[in-house]
Short mmCIF file of C-alpha atoms in Angstrom, two decimals:
data_model
loop_
_atom_site.label_atom_id
_atom_site.label_comp_id
_atom_site.label_asym_id
_atom_site.label_seq_id
_atom_site.Cartn_x
_atom_site.Cartn_y
_atom_site.Cartn_z
CA MET K 1 14.53 -57.82 8.61
CA HIS K 2 10.93 -58.39 9.61
CA HIS K 3 11.84 -57.54 13.18
CA THR K 4 13.49 -54.34 12.01
CA ASN K 5 10.48 -53.36 9.94
CA THR K 6 8.22 -53.99 12.91
CA GLN K 7 10.25 -51.62 15.07
CA ILE K 8 10.36 -48.94 12.42
CA GLY K 9 6.68 -49.49 11.68
CA SER K 10 5.78 -49.04 15.33
CA TYR K 11 7.79 -45.86 15.37
CA PHE K 12 5.93 -44.69 12.29
CA VAL K 13 2.57 -45.36 13.92
CA SER K 14 3.38 -43.18 16.91
CA ARG K 15 5.02 -40.40 14.87
CA LEU K 16 2.36 -40.47 12.16
CA THR K 17 -0.38 -40.14 14.75
CA ALA K 18 1.41 -37.19 16.33
CA ALA K 19 1.88 -35.56 12.93
CA LEU K 20 -1.65 -36.08 11.67
CA ILE K 21 -3.48 -34.87 14.78
CA PRO K 22 -2.44 -31.23 14.26
CA LEU K 23 -3.03 -31.64 10.54
CA GLY K 24 -6.58 -32.78 11.17
CA LEU K 25 -7.08 -29.86 13.52
CA ALA K 26 -5.77 -27.45 10.90
CA ILE K 27 -8.11 -28.86 8.28
CA THR K 28 -11.03 -28.50 10.71
CA LEU K 29 -10.12 -24.89 11.43
CA VAL K 30 -10.08 -24.08 7.73
CA SER K 31 -13.76 -24.94 7.46
CA LEU K 32 -14.85 -22.94 10.52
CA PRO K 33 -16.47 -19.52 10.14
CA ALA K 34 -14.28 -16.51 10.75
CA SER K 35 -15.97 -15.72 14.08
CA ALA K 36 -14.88 -19.09 15.48
CA GLN K 37 -11.19 -18.65 14.66
CA GLN K 38 -8.36 -16.99 16.51
CA THR K 39 -7.79 -13.41 15.40
CA GLU K 40 -4.98 -12.43 17.74
CA GLY K 41 -1.60 -11.40 16.43
CA PHE K 42 -0.81 -10.02 13.01
CA THR K 43 -4.16 -9.50 11.25
CA PRO K 44 -4.76 -8.19 7.71
CA GLU K 45 -7.01 -5.42 9.03
CA GLY K 46 -4.34 -4.25 11.45
CA LEU K 47 -1.71 -4.31 8.71
CA ILE K 48 -3.90 -2.32 6.31
CA ARG K 49 -4.60 0.35 8.92
CA LYS K 50 -0.88 0.75 9.57
CA ILE K 51 -0.17 1.00 5.85
CA LEU K 52 -2.85 3.64 5.28
CA GLN K 53 -1.62 5.62 8.29
CA LEU K 54 2.11 5.45 7.60
CA ASN K 55 2.67 4.96 3.87
CA PRO K 56 4.50 8.09 2.62
CA GLY K 57 3.35 7.66 -0.98
CA LEU K 58 -0.28 7.85 0.08
CA ALA K 59 0.44 10.86 2.29
CA ALA K 60 2.06 12.64 -0.65
CA GLN K 61 -0.90 11.88 -2.91
CA ARG K 62 -3.33 13.20 -0.31
CA LEU K 63 -1.38 16.46 -0.17
CA GLU K 64 -1.47 16.67 -3.97
CA THR K 65 -5.24 16.26 -3.82
CA LEU K 66 -5.55 19.08 -1.29
CA ALA K 67 -3.39 21.29 -3.49
CA ARG K 68 -5.65 20.62 -6.48
CA GLU K 69 -8.72 21.49 -4.43
CA GLU K 70 -7.23 24.82 -3.40
CA GLN K 71 -6.51 25.69 -7.04
CA ILE K 72 -10.21 25.56 -7.99
CA VAL K 73 -11.03 28.90 -6.35
CA SER K 74 -8.14 30.75 -7.99
CA ALA K 75 -8.62 29.19 -11.43
CA GLY K 76 -11.68 31.29 -12.31
CA ALA K 77 -10.72 34.43 -10.43
CA LEU K 78 -10.00 37.73 -12.14
CA ASP K 79 -6.42 38.81 -12.63
CA ASP K 80 -5.09 41.32 -10.14
CA PRO K 81 -5.85 44.98 -11.04
CA ARG K 82 -2.84 47.03 -12.07
CA VAL K 83 -1.86 50.56 -10.95
CA ASN K 84 0.50 52.64 -13.08
CA TYR K 85 2.14 55.76 -11.68
CA ALA K 86 4.35 58.14 -13.64
CA ILE K 87 5.75 61.63 -13.12
CA ALA K 88 6.88 64.37 -15.45
CA PRO K 89 9.29 67.26 -14.75
CA ALA K 90 7.72 70.48 -13.47
CA SER K 91 9.17 72.30 -16.47
CA ILE K 92 6.19 71.15 -18.47
CA GLY K 93 4.02 74.14 -17.57
CA ASP K 94 4.27 76.25 -14.47
CA ASN K 95 0.87 75.69 -12.89
CA ILE K 96 1.00 72.25 -11.20
CA PRO K 97 -2.62 71.38 -10.38
CA SER K 98 -2.18 69.19 -7.27
CA ALA K 99 -0.69 70.22 -3.93
CA LEU K 100 1.41 67.02 -3.78
CA GLY K 101 2.73 67.57 -7.27
CA ASP K 102 3.49 71.21 -6.50
CA THR K 103 5.37 70.18 -3.35
CA LEU K 104 7.37 67.54 -5.24
CA GLY K 105 7.84 69.78 -8.24
CA VAL K 106 6.44 67.18 -10.69
CA ARG K 107 3.28 66.40 -12.63
CA GLN K 108 1.69 62.98 -11.92
CA VAL K 109 -0.02 60.39 -14.08
CA ILE K 110 -2.02 57.67 -12.23
CA GLN K 111 -3.89 54.85 -14.00
CA LEU K 112 -5.90 51.87 -12.64
CA SER K 113 -6.63 48.94 -15.02
CA GLN K 114 -8.52 45.65 -14.74
CA ASN K 115 -8.53 42.79 -17.25
CA PHE K 116 -11.83 40.98 -17.97
CA PRO K 117 -11.56 37.71 -19.93
CA TRP K 118 -14.04 36.97 -22.71
CA ALA K 119 -17.31 35.55 -21.47
CA GLY K 120 -17.01 31.85 -20.58
CA LYS K 121 -13.23 31.73 -20.15
CA ARG K 122 -13.31 31.94 -16.37
CA GLN K 123 -15.93 29.19 -16.17
CA LEU K 124 -13.85 26.92 -18.39
CA ARG K 125 -10.76 27.54 -16.30
CA THR K 126 -12.76 26.54 -13.24
CA GLU K 127 -14.00 23.41 -15.01
CA VAL K 128 -10.41 22.41 -15.87
CA ALA K 129 -9.34 22.87 -12.26
CA GLN K 130 -12.37 20.97 -10.94
CA ALA K 131 -11.77 18.05 -13.30
CA GLN K 132 -8.08 17.95 -12.37
CA SER K 133 -9.00 18.02 -8.68
CA THR K 134 -11.45 15.15 -9.21
CA ALA K 135 -8.77 13.19 -11.06
CA ALA K 136 -6.30 13.77 -8.21
CA HIS K 137 -8.91 12.66 -5.65
CA LEU K 138 -9.56 9.49 -7.65
CA MET K 139 -5.82 8.85 -7.95
CA THR K 140 -5.70 8.95 -4.16
CA GLN K 141 -8.56 6.43 -3.98
CA ASP K 142 -6.83 4.21 -6.52
CA LEU K 143 -3.54 4.30 -4.61
CA GLN K 144 -5.37 3.53 -1.37
CA LEU K 145 -7.04 0.52 -2.97
CA GLN K 146 -3.69 -0.61 -4.36
CA LEU K 147 -2.17 -0.42 -0.89
CA ILE K 148 -5.10 -2.30 0.66
CA ALA K 149 -4.75 -5.04 -1.97
CA ALA K 150 -0.97 -5.13 -1.48
CA GLY K 151 -1.46 -5.42 2.27
CA ARG K 152 -3.82 -8.34 1.86
CA ARG K 153 -1.56 -10.05 -0.68
CA HIS K 154 1.54 -9.74 1.49
CA TRP K 155 -0.37 -10.80 4.60
CA ALA K 156 -1.51 -13.94 2.79
CA SER K 157 2.06 -14.63 1.67
CA TRP K 158 3.25 -14.12 5.26
CA TRP K 159 0.62 -16.56 6.51
CA ASP K 160 1.45 -19.07 3.79
CA VAL K 161 5.21 -19.04 4.36
CA HIS K 162 4.73 -19.62 8.09
CA GLN K 163 2.31 -22.45 7.40
CA ALA K 164 4.90 -23.96 5.08
CA LEU K 165 7.64 -23.53 7.70
CA THR K 166 5.48 -25.23 10.33
CA ILE K 167 4.68 -28.14 8.04
CA ASN K 168 8.28 -28.48 6.88
CA ARG K 169 9.64 -28.42 10.42
CA GLU K 170 7.28 -31.21 11.41
CA GLN K 171 8.75 -33.07 8.44
CA GLN K 172 12.30 -32.27 9.56
CA GLN K 173 11.66 -33.51 13.07
CA LEU K 174 10.04 -36.71 11.80
CA LEU K 175 12.89 -37.43 9.39
CA THR K 176 15.59 -36.62 11.96
CA GLU K 177 14.11 -39.00 14.50
CA LEU K 178 13.51 -41.63 11.85
CA GLU K 179 17.11 -41.30 10.68
CA LYS K 180 18.32 -42.04 14.21
CA VAL K 181 16.21 -45.20 14.37
CA ILE K 182 17.44 -46.47 10.99
CA GLU K 183 21.06 -45.58 11.84
CA THR K 184 20.76 -47.70 14.99
CA GLN K 185 19.30 -50.61 13.01
CA TYR K 186 21.92 -50.28 10.29
CA ALA K 187 24.75 -50.17 12.85
CA SER K 188 23.44 -53.39 14.41
CA GLY K 189 23.37 -55.07 11.00
CA SER K 190 19.60 -55.46 10.85
CA GLY K 191 18.89 -52.43 8.62
CA LEU K 192 19.60 -51.56 5.00
CA GLN K 193 21.99 -48.86 3.86
CA GLN K 194 19.50 -47.97 1.10
CA ASP K 195 16.87 -47.10 3.73
CA LEU K 196 19.33 -44.91 5.58
CA LEU K 197 20.36 -43.09 2.40
CA GLN K 198 16.74 -42.47 1.46
CA VAL K 199 15.79 -40.92 4.77
CA GLN K 200 19.01 -38.87 4.82
CA THR K 201 18.23 -37.55 1.33
CA ALA K 202 14.69 -36.61 2.38
CA ARG K 203 16.02 -34.93 5.53
CA ILE K 204 18.61 -32.90 3.55
CA GLN K 205 15.89 -31.77 1.15
CA ALA K 206 13.71 -30.71 4.09
CA ASP K 207 16.63 -28.79 5.61
CA HIS K 208 17.19 -26.94 2.34
CA ARG K 209 13.45 -26.23 2.03
CA ASP K 210 13.56 -24.64 5.48
CA ILE K 211 16.33 -22.27 4.36
CA VAL K 212 14.40 -21.38 1.21
CA LEU K 213 11.25 -20.65 3.21
CA GLU K 214 13.17 -18.54 5.73
CA GLN K 215 14.53 -16.40 2.90
CA GLN K 216 11.05 -16.10 1.40
CA ALA K 217 9.79 -14.88 4.78
CA ARG K 218 12.64 -12.37 4.90
CA ARG K 219 11.67 -10.95 1.50
CA ILE K 220 7.98 -10.78 2.41
CA ARG K 221 8.81 -9.02 5.70
CA ALA K 222 10.86 -6.43 3.80
CA ARG K 223 7.95 -5.74 1.42
CA ILE K 224 5.48 -5.40 4.29
CA ASN K 225 7.77 -3.09 6.21
CA ALA K 226 8.29 -0.93 3.13
CA LEU K 227 4.52 -0.47 2.89
CA ARG K 228 4.42 0.48 6.58
CA ASN K 229 7.38 2.86 6.22
CA ARG K 230 9.43 0.75 8.63
CA PRO K 231 13.01 -0.55 8.39
CA ALA K 232 13.15 -3.59 6.12
CA ALA K 233 14.38 -5.93 8.85
CA ALA K 234 11.91 -4.74 11.52
CA GLU K 235 10.35 -7.62 13.43
CA LEU K 236 6.93 -8.79 12.36
CA ALA K 237 4.57 -10.89 14.46
CA ALA K 238 3.27 -14.21 13.23
CA THR K 239 -0.37 -14.46 12.22
CA GLU K 240 -2.96 -16.67 13.85
CA GLU K 241 -5.86 -15.82 11.55
CA GLN K 242 -6.70 -18.02 8.56
CA PRO K 243 -7.42 -16.48 5.14
CA GLN K 244 -11.16 -15.88 4.79
CA PRO K 245 -11.93 -14.07 1.52
CA PRO K 246 -15.47 -12.87 0.76
CA THR K 247 -17.81 -14.78 -1.51
CA LEU K 248 -17.72 -13.65 -5.12
CA PRO K 249 -20.97 -12.40 -6.71
CA ALA K 250 -21.87 -13.10 -10.32
CA ASP K 251 -19.43 -11.95 -12.99
CA THR K 252 -22.01 -9.48 -14.31
CA VAL K 253 -22.14 -7.79 -10.90
CA LEU K 254 -18.35 -7.53 -10.78
CA HIS K 255 -18.26 -6.03 -14.28
CA SER K 256 -20.90 -3.50 -13.26
CA TRP K 257 -18.91 -2.56 -10.15
CA LEU K 258 -15.77 -2.10 -12.22
CA GLU K 259 -17.57 0.25 -14.60
CA GLU K 260 -19.08 2.30 -11.78
CA ALA K 261 -16.47 2.31 -9.03
CA ASN K 262 -12.96 1.66 -10.34
CA PRO K 263 -11.12 4.88 -9.41
CA ALA K 264 -8.50 4.56 -12.16
CA LEU K 265 -11.22 4.36 -14.80
CA ARG K 266 -13.16 7.22 -13.22
CA GLY K 267 -9.94 9.22 -12.98
CA ALA K 268 -9.31 8.70 -16.70
CA ARG K 269 -12.78 10.05 -17.38
CA ALA K 270 -12.04 13.07 -15.20
CA GLU K 271 -8.80 13.65 -17.14
CA ALA K 272 -10.84 13.55 -20.35
CA ASP K 273 -13.23 16.13 -18.86
CA ALA K 274 -10.25 18.36 -18.07
CA ALA K 275 -8.93 17.92 -21.62
CA ARG K 276 -12.35 18.78 -23.05
CA ALA K 277 -12.63 21.96 -20.97
CA ASP K 278 -9.06 22.90 -21.86
CA ARG K 279 -9.83 22.37 -25.55
CA ASP K 280 -12.89 24.63 -25.27
CA LEU K 281 -10.79 27.22 -23.47
CA THR K 282 -8.19 27.09 -26.21
CA TYR K 283 -10.87 27.80 -28.81
CA LYS K 284 -12.21 30.64 -26.63
CA ASN K 285 -8.80 32.29 -26.85
CA ASP K 286 -9.71 33.33 -30.41
CA PHE K 287 -11.85 36.01 -28.73
CA PRO K 288 -10.17 39.05 -27.19
CA ASP K 289 -9.96 39.95 -23.54
CA VAL K 290 -11.09 43.42 -22.43
CA GLN K 291 -9.07 45.75 -20.26
CA VAL K 292 -10.80 48.71 -18.56
CA ASN K 293 -8.59 51.70 -17.65
CA VAL K 294 -9.34 54.64 -15.33
CA GLY K 295 -6.69 57.36 -14.92
CA TYR K 296 -5.85 60.86 -13.71
CA ASN K 297 -3.37 62.82 -15.85
CA GLU K 298 -1.89 66.06 -14.51
CA LEU K 299 -0.12 66.72 -17.80
CA TRP K 300 -3.34 68.35 -18.90
CA ASN K 301 -3.70 71.93 -17.62
CA ALA K 302 -7.45 71.92 -18.19
CA SER K 303 -9.10 70.24 -15.17
CA ASP K 304 -11.91 68.73 -17.27
CA LEU K 305 -9.35 66.77 -19.31
CA ARG K 306 -7.43 65.15 -16.46
CA LEU K 307 -9.83 62.28 -15.67
CA GLN K 308 -9.55 59.58 -18.36
CA VAL K 309 -11.52 56.34 -18.90
CA GLY K 310 -10.62 53.85 -21.61
CA VAL K 311 -10.95 50.30 -22.87
CA SER K 312 -8.31 48.20 -24.61
CA VAL K 313 -8.51 44.74 -26.20
CA ASN K 314 -5.91 42.34 -27.48
CA ILE K 315 -6.08 41.46 -31.16
CA PRO K 316 -6.09 37.63 -31.41
CA LEU K 317 -4.06 37.29 -34.59
CA ASP K 318 -3.09 33.75 -35.48
CA PHE K 319 0.40 33.80 -36.98
CA GLY K 320 0.14 30.00 -36.76
CA LYS K 321 0.29 29.84 -32.97
CA ARG K 322 -3.44 29.73 -32.24
CA SER K 323 -4.23 27.08 -34.83
CA ALA K 324 -1.33 24.98 -33.49
CA ARG K 325 -2.62 25.28 -29.94
CA LYS K 326 -6.12 24.26 -31.04
CA ALA K 327 -4.76 21.26 -32.92
CA ALA K 328 -2.72 20.25 -29.87
CA SER K 329 -5.78 20.52 -27.62
CA ASP K 330 -7.77 18.34 -30.04
CA TYR K 331 -5.03 15.72 -29.99
CA GLN K 332 -4.90 15.79 -26.19
CA LEU K 333 -8.66 15.34 -25.91
CA ASN K 334 -8.67 12.44 -28.36
CA SER K 335 -5.73 10.92 -26.53
CA ALA K 336 -7.54 11.17 -23.19
CA ARG K 337 -10.65 9.53 -24.64
CA THR K 338 -8.58 6.75 -26.20
CA ASP K 339 -6.87 6.19 -22.85
CA ILE K 340 -10.28 5.51 -21.30
CA GLN K 341 -11.02 2.71 -23.75
CA TYR K 342 -7.53 1.25 -23.42
CA LEU K 343 -7.66 1.33 -19.62
CA HIS K 344 -11.17 -0.15 -19.67
CA ASN K 345 -9.96 -3.11 -21.72
CA GLN K 346 -6.92 -3.56 -19.50
CA LEU K 347 -9.01 -3.59 -16.35
CA LEU K 348 -11.45 -6.12 -17.80
CA ALA K 349 -8.51 -8.34 -18.75
CA GLU K 350 -7.07 -8.04 -15.23
CA LEU K 351 -10.46 -8.89 -13.73
CA GLU K 352 -10.78 -11.96 -15.94
CA GLN K 353 -7.31 -13.14 -14.91
CA ALA K 354 -8.04 -12.59 -11.22
CA LEU K 355 -11.31 -14.52 -11.51
CA SER K 356 -9.45 -17.35 -13.22
CA ARG K 357 -6.87 -17.48 -10.41
CA ALA K 358 -9.63 -17.46 -7.79
CA GLU K 359 -11.46 -20.32 -9.50
CA GLU K 360 -8.26 -22.31 -9.88
CA ALA K 361 -7.38 -21.81 -6.21
CA GLN K 362 -10.88 -22.81 -5.09
CA HIS K 363 -10.63 -26.02 -7.10
CA ALA K 364 -7.23 -26.79 -5.57
CA ILE K 365 -8.56 -26.18 -2.04
CA GLU K 366 -11.49 -28.53 -2.56
CA LEU K 367 -9.21 -31.09 -4.19
CA CYS K 368 -6.78 -31.01 -1.26
CA ARG K 369 -9.44 -31.23 1.43
CA GLU K 370 -11.64 -33.83 -0.20
CA GLN K 371 -9.16 -36.02 -2.04
CA LEU K 372 -5.43 -35.34 -1.97
CA ILE K 373 -4.87 -35.10 1.78
CA PRO K 374 -7.23 -37.98 2.74
CA ILE K 375 -5.72 -40.20 0.03
CA ALA K 376 -2.17 -39.22 1.04
CA GLN K 377 -2.96 -40.05 4.65
CA GLN K 378 -4.36 -43.44 3.65
CA SER K 379 -1.41 -44.09 1.37
CA LEU K 380 1.08 -43.32 4.12
CA THR K 381 -0.75 -45.56 6.57
CA ALA K 382 -0.92 -48.37 4.02
CA SER K 383 2.74 -48.08 2.96
CA GLN K 384 3.82 -48.04 6.61
CA SER K 385 1.73 -51.16 7.27
CA ASP K 386 3.11 -52.93 4.19
CA TYR K 387 6.65 -52.06 5.20
CA GLN K 388 5.97 -53.32 8.71
CA GLU K 389 4.76 -56.62 7.24
CA GLY K 390 7.85 -56.83 5.02
CA ILE K 391 5.94 -56.76 1.74
CA ALA K 392 6.98 -53.23 0.60
CA ASP K 393 10.17 -51.20 0.39
CA PHE K 394 11.02 -48.33 2.67
CA SER K 395 11.02 -46.03 -0.42
CA ASN K 396 7.23 -46.42 -0.59
CA VAL K 397 6.93 -44.98 2.90
CA ILE K 398 9.17 -42.03 2.04
CA GLN K 399 7.25 -41.35 -1.17
CA ALA K 400 3.91 -41.51 0.61
CA GLU K 401 5.12 -39.21 3.37
CA GLN K 402 6.43 -36.78 0.71
CA ALA K 403 3.05 -36.85 -1.08
CA LEU K 404 1.27 -35.92 2.16
CA LEU K 405 3.72 -33.06 2.71
CA GLU K 406 3.14 -31.71 -0.81
CA ALA K 407 -0.64 -31.95 -0.41
CA ARG K 408 -0.52 -29.96 2.82
CA LEU K 409 1.72 -27.33 1.22
CA LEU K 410 -0.60 -27.15 -1.78
CA LEU K 411 -3.58 -26.50 0.49
CA SER K 412 -1.77 -23.69 2.24
CA ARG K 413 -0.57 -22.16 -1.01
CA SER K 414 -4.02 -22.42 -2.61
CA MET K 415 -5.70 -20.73 0.34
CA ALA K 416 -3.22 -17.86 0.07
CA ASP K 417 -3.70 -17.71 -3.72
CA GLN K 418 -7.46 -17.49 -3.36
CA TYR K 419 -7.18 -14.73 -0.76
CA GLN K 420 -4.78 -12.79 -2.99
CA ALA K 421 -6.99 -13.20 -6.06
CA HIS K 422 -9.99 -11.86 -4.16
CA ALA K 423 -7.87 -8.92 -2.96
CA GLU K 424 -7.02 -8.09 -6.57
CA ILE K 425 -10.67 -8.39 -7.62
CA ASP K 426 -11.64 -6.03 -4.81
CA ARG K 427 -9.13 -3.46 -6.07
CA LEU K 428 -10.47 -3.69 -9.60
CA VAL K 429 -14.11 -3.21 -8.54
CA GLY K 430 -13.35 -0.15 -6.44
CA GLY K 431 -13.45 -1.83 -3.03
CA ARG K 432 -17.08 -2.95 -3.31
CA LEU K 433 -16.29 -6.65 -2.88
CA TRP K 434 -14.34 -6.24 0.36
CA PRO K 435 -15.14 -2.83 1.93
CA PHE K 436 -12.56 -1.47 4.35
CA GLU K 437 -13.53 1.45 6.55
CA PHE K 438 -10.67 3.80 7.36
CA SER K 439 -11.01 7.18 9.07
CA GLY K 440 -7.36 7.93 9.76
CA HIS K 441 -7.14 10.98 7.49
#
């Protein structure tokens, strides 16, 4: 048995060294500045540019914004003038005054009219349109920030799942080769069936984990391709770049940025401005509009009576409709103002949650780098040595190797979590944490 342990232990030394060298390199790369790392392949910046160029939802929202801008000019414009033309039979009098009327055998009535709204109505209509245009523009900004954050989140998930696949496949290869060694020892009568069953169980679990990770990668690829307006199964390159989120400023700075720059909050304020202007316009409708009329009436035989100028106004009687419209506009304004406070509270809650996730991920990263991975490495080395000396069971080696695997996976997952939390914080503070310049539209 001691001889068997020595052989397996020697195998472990060589395989463990081969496994830990790339691990140590990966840990070193994590601590390097971004400029010192590889940036070839599938980068978050490249993904975001593709999303902003190709996402149909963003394109539709941009067109909606342009439509709102075009409506500003027409909102405060005067109504079209109206021309009325009528004729009367020539039997009404014999002397038709105009040559055209005499030729046609009819008398003509021509009238030109123009409606002029009560003072201030046109300005309020323009204010409503301007506020709605501003709200649409801010909705476009908000959607763009959502897509940028989604791109960063999915890129981090894509990076994480490939890190996990790499780590797991190292584990699979190690366990497969180890299984062959123990099978040989067991067949020769110098190994234990329990050791063989343990390594087979660990290898089966690793095989299943590989399938799970492949399906996770498939789902992430589909989400990324949907954002890029590509077929769900379109190929996606692997990523070489490591997650490098920006440093967070003080919470007070982030709160200030949210108040000033969050486009959803600013858009809600613009909607409230539109509701306020619409409410004022509704109250202005209690005042009449004026219509100026200029006409020429050939029904009059006397030439000095044919030219007519007049003014008409609508009588703004209530009959319940005007008071109902004013009440509705008051409710809409109050609703818009309440929405601002509700949205403000929701955004602050989302920011607090994102900050909590970022802090938790940072703690996990430091824990993995400084304690979990070094301790797991030492534990695996010690358990392998004890097994080689015949003073420990093979299960200790498997458990130690599993602990190292979980620590490496936790580091990868925590780095992705931190990157994703910072992406969400950036969205909430209007892009001020992580500015992204895009001039594709």
